[in-house]
C-alpha positions as semicolon CSV with decimal commas, in nm:
position;residue;x (nm);y (nm);z (nm)
1;M;-6,329;-7,225;-0,205
2;G;-5,969;-7,312;-0,129
3;L;-5,868;-7,599;0,094
4;I;-5,697;-7,488;0,414
5;L;-5,441;-7,736;0,546
6;F;-5,331;-7,738;0,908
7;S;-5,040;-7,926;1,064
8;C;-4,989;-8,045;1,418
9;N;-4,698;-7,803;1,453
10;G;-4,928;-7,512;1,379
11;Q;-5,084;-7,442;1,699
12;E;-6,040;-10,603;1,305
13;T;-6,094;-10,794;1,575
14;K;-6,470;-10,814;1,621
15;K;-6,464;-10,973;1,964
16;P;-6,674;-10,746;2,187
17;L;-6,523;-10,646;2,518
18;T;-6,688;-10,762;2,836
19;K;-6,928;-10,498;2,962
20;N;-6,891;-10,365;3,315
21;Q;-6,578;-10,570;3,379
22;K;-6,373;-10,411;3,656
23;M;-6,021;-10,309;3,559
24;D;-5,737;-10,470;3,753
25;K;-5,508;-10,173;3,812
26;Q;-5,255;-10,391;3,997
27;N;-5,172;-10,587;3,683
28;L;-5,167;-10,330;3,406
29;E;-4,944;-10,373;3,104
30;Y;-4,793;-10,099;2,890
31;I;-4,754;-10,041;2,519
32;T;-4,589;-9,747;2,344
33;F;-4,626;-9,650;1,979
34;G;-4,632;-9,354;1,744
35;G;-4,879;-9,290;1,465
36;G;-4,847;-8,925;1,376
37;C;-4,964;-8,633;1,590
38;F;-5,032;-8,767;1,939
39;W;-5,338;-8,546;1,999
40;C;-5,565;-8,778;1,803
41;V;-5,408;-9,109;1,907
42;E;-5,423;-9,027;2,277
43;S;-5,785;-8,911;2,265
44;C;-5,905;-9,227;2,094
45;F;-5,724;-9,477;2,315
46;N;-5,857;-9,308;2,626
47;M;-6,210;-9,399;2,510
48;L;-6,147;-9,775;2,502
49;K;-6,268;-10,020;2,762
50;G;-5,973;-10,172;2,941
51;V;-5,744;-9,871;2,894
52;D;-5,654;-9,709;3,225
53;A;-5,465;-9,416;3,067
54;A;-5,313;-9,306;2,739
55;I;-5,037;-9,048;2,784
56;S;-4,882;-8,836;2,509
57;G;-4,504;-8,821;2,501
58;Y;-4,179;-8,883;2,320
59;S;-3,967;-9,193;2,261
60;G;-3,698;-9,332;2,035
61;G;-3,457;-9,040;2,044
62;H;-3,122;-8,954;2,195
63;K;-3,201;-8,646;2,406
64;A;-3,315;-8,667;2,768
65;N;-3,621;-8,467;2,873
66;P;-3,698;-8,334;2,524
67;T;-3,939;-8,047;2,480
68;Y;-4,214;-8,033;2,217
69;E;-4,028;-7,759;2,033
70;E;-3,710;-7,969;2,022
71;V;-3,891;-8,281;1,902
72;C;-4,065;-8,079;1,628
73;T;-3,726;-7,993;1,477
74;G;-3,674;-8,362;1,402
75;E;-3,321;-8,336;1,543
76;T;-3,370;-8,525;1,870
77;G;-3,464;-8,852;1,699
78;H;-3,780;-8,883;1,907
79;A;-4,122;-8,972;1,772
80;E;-4,448;-8,833;1,906
81;V;-4,590;-9,137;2,085
82;V;-4,863;-9,247;2,319
83;Q;-4,797;-9,481;2,611
84;I;-5,100;-9,688;2,707
85;A;-5,163;-9,860;3,039
86;Y;-5,419;-10,136;2,988
87;D;-5,573;-10,442;3,148
88;P;-5,503;-10,741;2,921
89;K;-5,798;-10,928;3,072
90;I;-6,032;-10,668;2,922
91;I;-5,855;-10,557;2,603
92;S;-5,583;-10,756;2,428
93;Y;-5,255;-10,649;2,274
94;E;-5,393;-10,753;1,936
95;Q;-5,702;-10,534;1,979
96;L;-5,483;-10,237;2,068
97;M;-5,276;-10,303;1,756
98;D;-5,593;-10,310;1,547
99;V;-5,687;-9,966;1,678
100;F;-5,333;-9,840;1,618
101;F;-5,341;-9,939;1,252
102;F;-5,693;-9,796;1,216
103;L;-5,592;-9,452;1,343
104;H;-5,304;-9,374;1,108
105;D;-5,176;-9,461;0,762
106;P;-4,881;-9,700;0,816
107;T;-4,781;-9,680;0,449
108;Q;-4,660;-9,319;0,483
109;L;-4,291;-9,285;0,562
110;N;-4,200;-9,018;0,819
111;R;-4,528;-8,834;0,781
112;Q;-4,901;-8,841;0,837
113;G;-5,086;-8,629;0,586
114;N;-4,965;-8,271;0,617
115;D;-4,751;-8,351;0,922
116;I;-4,405;-8,422;0,782
117;G;-4,091;-8,532;0,967
118;T;-3,939;-8,830;1,147
119;Q;-4,121;-8,724;1,465
120;Y;-4,443;-8,835;1,292
121;R;-4,313;-9,178;1,190
122;S;-4,515;-9,495;1,233
123;V;-4,336;-9,691;1,506
124;I;-4,403;-9,967;1,758
125;F;-4,177;-9,997;2,061
126;Y;-4,154;-10,353;2,197
127;K;-4,029;-10,457;2,539
128;D;-3,899;-10,804;2,446
129;D;-3,872;-11,052;2,160
130;A;-4,209;-11,209;2,237
131;E;-4,384;-10,873;2,210
132;K;-4,192;-10,794;1,891
133;L;-4,326;-11,114;1,735
134;K;-4,682;-11,018;1,833
135;A;-4,636;-10,671;1,683
136;E;-4,498;-10,815;1,360
137;A;-4,791;-11,056;1,338
138;A;-5,038;-10,772;1,395
139;L;-4,876;-10,569;1,119
140;K;-4,893;-10,860;0,874
141;A;-5,259;-10,919;0,959
142;S;-5,347;-10,553;0,907
143;E;-5,148;-10,533;0,586
144;A;-5,321;-10,846;0,452
145;S;-5,662;-10,704;0,536
146;G;-5,630;-10,436;0,270
147;R;-5,728;-10,163;0,514
148;W;-5,453;-9,946;0,367
149;Q;-5,327;-9,974;0,011
150;G;-4,953;-10,028;-0,016
151;K;-4,669;-10,171;0,190
152;Y;-4,652;-10,082;0,557
153;V;-4,341;-9,890;0,664
154;T;-4,400;-9,911;1,040
155;E;-4,073;-9,923;1,233
156;F;-4,009;-10,173;1,514
157;A;-3,777;-10,052;1,790
158;Q;-3,668;-10,178;2,131
159;F;-3,837;-9,971;2,401
160;E;-3,588;-9,776;2,612
161;K;-3,746;-9,465;2,760
162;F;-4,073;-9,276;2,751
163;W;-4,076;-8,904;2,820
164;P;-4,422;-8,763;2,899
165;A;-4,510;-8,457;2,694
166;E;-4,584;-8,122;2,852
167;Q;-4,906;-8,108;3,052
168;Y;-5,089;-7,894;2,797
169;H;-5,061;-8,179;2,543
170;Q;-5,247;-8,422;2,769
171;G;-5,614;-8,435;2,670
172;Y;-5,536;-8,166;2,413
173;Y;-5,829;-8,235;2,181
174;N;-6,083;-8,245;2,463
175;N;-5,955;-7,911;2,587
176;N;-5,917;-7,750;2,244
177;P;-6,175;-7,899;2,003
178;T;-6,209;-7,576;1,803
179;Q;-5,835;-7,526;1,751
180;P;-5,790;-7,529;1,369
181;Y;-5,588;-7,853;1,348
182;C;-5,822;-8,026;1,593
183;S;-6,140;-7,929;1,409
184;A;-5,997;-7,998;1,062
185;V;-5,798;-8,316;1,125
186;V;-5,843;-8,468;1,471
187;G;-6,220;-8,430;1,501
188;P;-6,306;-8,623;1,181
189;K;-6,064;-8,903;1,278
190;I;-6,224;-8,935;1,621
191;A;-6,573;-8,945;1,469
192;K;-6,469;-9,229;1,236
193;F;-6,303;-9,413;1,525
194;K;-6,609;-9,381;1,750
195;K;-6,842;-9,511;1,482
196;H;-6,628;-9,816;1,404
197;Y;-6,528;-9,921;1,754
198;G;-6,858;-9,817;1,907
199;E;-7,028;-10,070;1,680
200;L;-6,784;-10,333;1,807
201;G;-6,876;-10,253;2,169
202;M;-6,522;-10,145;2,258
203;L;-6,588;-9,795;2,391
204;E;-6,665;-9,680;2,742
205;A;-7,034;-9,593;2,773
206;D;-6,974;-9,223;2,836
207;T;-6,775;-9,184;2,512
208;E;-7,013;-9,351;2,265
C-alpha cells in the first residue's frame, strides 16, 4: 500500500497546573509563535489550562491584511502563527515554550514535514529584550533535553503585528477532523499532545 502525503496547503516542565484556578482575564499576557501549519498548534494550545484563547494568524511579513492564499505563496514574508492569550498565574511562559517545542520539529528549516516554505518556519516573536532572553533560554533547555536530534533553527524576531487568519481557519481541526490533512497529520499530533500533557495535569478537564 502506498503512503499518501497531505500538506496544509491541500485543502518538560512537570509542574502540574493548579486545578480549578479561576483565570484573571484582566491581566492576560500574549505570546506569538509559528511552528508549521497553524491548525494543529492552535487546537492544542486551546486545550491548556490558563490559556484564554489561541488564534490562528500571520506575522513577520511585509504585507498588511494578508490572505491565506497570499501567505501560502511565501512572497509576503509572513509565517503561519498562533497568538495566545494566557494567564501567567496559571500557566507560565516557560510552560508554553515547552509545549511549543513539543508540537513541532525546530530542527527543520522553513518546513514541517511535507509542508515546505518560509511560511512554515519555526519562529518566536518577542515583545522586548527580557522576553527574548526567556525565549532563548527555553530554546537552549529544549535543545539540551534531546527531545529533537540536531541543532534548532528557530528564528527570533521582534513582534510587530499580528493579523488574524480568516474565520474558517479558527478551530479548523475541530470543525474538519476528517479532512485528509487533519486526519493524517493533525489528529495524530493532537493525540500525542493530549497523552503527554494530560499526564502532567495541564489540560482542561473537558479536553482530556
